[in-house]
Coordinates of C-alpha atoms in Angstrom, one line a residue:
M386 CA -12.0 26.1 -17.2
T387 CA -13.8 25.4 -20.4
P388 CA -13.9 21.7 -21.1
A389 CA -12.1 20.4 -24.2
Y390 CA -14.9 18.0 -24.9
S391 CA -18.6 17.8 -24.3
I392 CA -20.2 14.4 -24.5
V393 CA -24.0 14.4 -25.1
I394 CA -25.8 11.3 -23.8
P395 CA -29.6 11.1 -24.5
T396 CA -31.3 8.4 -22.5
Y397 CA -34.8 7.0 -22.1
R398 CA -35.4 4.6 -19.2
R399 CA -31.9 2.9 -19.6
G400 CA -30.4 3.5 -16.2
D401 CA -28.2 0.4 -16.3
S402 CA -26.8 1.3 -19.7
L403 CA -26.2 4.8 -18.6
A404 CA -24.2 3.6 -15.6
E405 CA -22.1 1.4 -17.8
C406 CA -21.5 4.3 -20.2
L407 CA -20.4 6.6 -17.3
E408 CA -18.2 3.9 -15.8
S409 CA -16.4 3.6 -19.2
L410 CA -15.9 7.4 -19.3
C411 CA -14.4 7.3 -15.8
A412 CA -11.9 4.7 -17.1
L413 CA -10.6 6.9 -19.9
D414 CA -6.9 7.7 -20.0
Y415 CA -7.6 11.4 -20.3
P416 CA -8.0 14.2 -17.7
L417 CA -11.6 13.9 -16.6
D418 CA -11.7 17.6 -15.7
A419 CA -11.4 18.3 -19.4
I420 CA -14.6 16.5 -20.2
E421 CA -18.2 17.6 -19.7
V422 CA -21.0 15.1 -19.8
V423 CA -24.5 16.4 -20.7
I424 CA -27.1 13.8 -19.9
I425 CA -30.6 14.3 -21.3
D426 CA -33.1 12.1 -19.5
N427 CA -35.9 11.9 -22.1
G428 CA -38.8 11.0 -19.9
G429 CA -37.5 11.7 -16.5
T430 CA -37.4 8.6 -14.3
E431 CA -35.9 8.6 -10.8
H432 CA -34.3 5.2 -11.5
T433 CA -32.2 6.7 -14.4
R434 CA -31.1 9.7 -12.2
A435 CA -30.2 7.4 -9.4
K436 CA -27.9 5.5 -11.7
A437 CA -26.1 8.7 -12.6
L438 CA -25.7 10.1 -9.1
P439 CA -22.7 8.1 -8.0
F440 CA -20.7 9.5 -11.0
M441 CA -21.4 13.1 -10.3
D442 CA -18.4 13.4 -8.0
R443 CA -16.0 11.8 -10.6
L444 CA -17.3 13.5 -13.8
R445 CA -18.5 17.0 -14.6
I446 CA -22.1 16.1 -15.3
R447 CA -25.0 18.3 -16.3
Y448 CA -28.2 16.3 -15.9
L449 CA -31.2 17.6 -17.9
V450 CA -34.7 16.2 -17.9
N451 CA -37.4 16.4 -20.6
V452 CA -40.6 16.0 -18.6
K453 CA -42.1 13.9 -21.4
N454 CA -40.4 11.9 -24.1
R455 CA -39.6 14.3 -26.9
G456 CA -37.6 11.8 -29.1
Y457 CA -33.9 11.2 -29.7
G458 CA -33.3 14.1 -32.1
F459 CA -34.9 16.7 -29.8
S460 CA -32.8 15.4 -26.9
V461 CA -29.5 15.4 -28.9
N462 CA -30.2 18.9 -30.1
R463 CA -31.1 20.1 -26.6
G464 CA -27.9 18.6 -25.3
I465 CA -25.8 20.3 -28.0
V466 CA -27.3 23.7 -27.1
E467 CA -26.4 23.1 -23.4
T468 CA -22.8 22.2 -23.9
A469 CA -19.8 24.4 -23.0
G470 CA -17.0 22.3 -24.5
D471 CA -14.8 23.2 -27.5
R472 CA -15.8 20.0 -29.2
I473 CA -19.0 18.0 -29.0
L474 CA -19.2 14.2 -29.1

């Protein structure tokens, strides 16, 4: 099933903020199987990935890593290219 929405989340060493964001998405009053979350870890830290792992069974998450920090714009554009949803947020 193609998701109705793709949510692109670029992050750089903000694991706690990422976890808060994902928790908020889980609390939406909307079918979670209609949402795809594309996370771009812009610098690739294990701490950030560890914060996302508990949500991978509740949300449809694609976790991408830029080995080095390529900047916000690059990460957003990469996330957009990787989405499958009908609408991108």
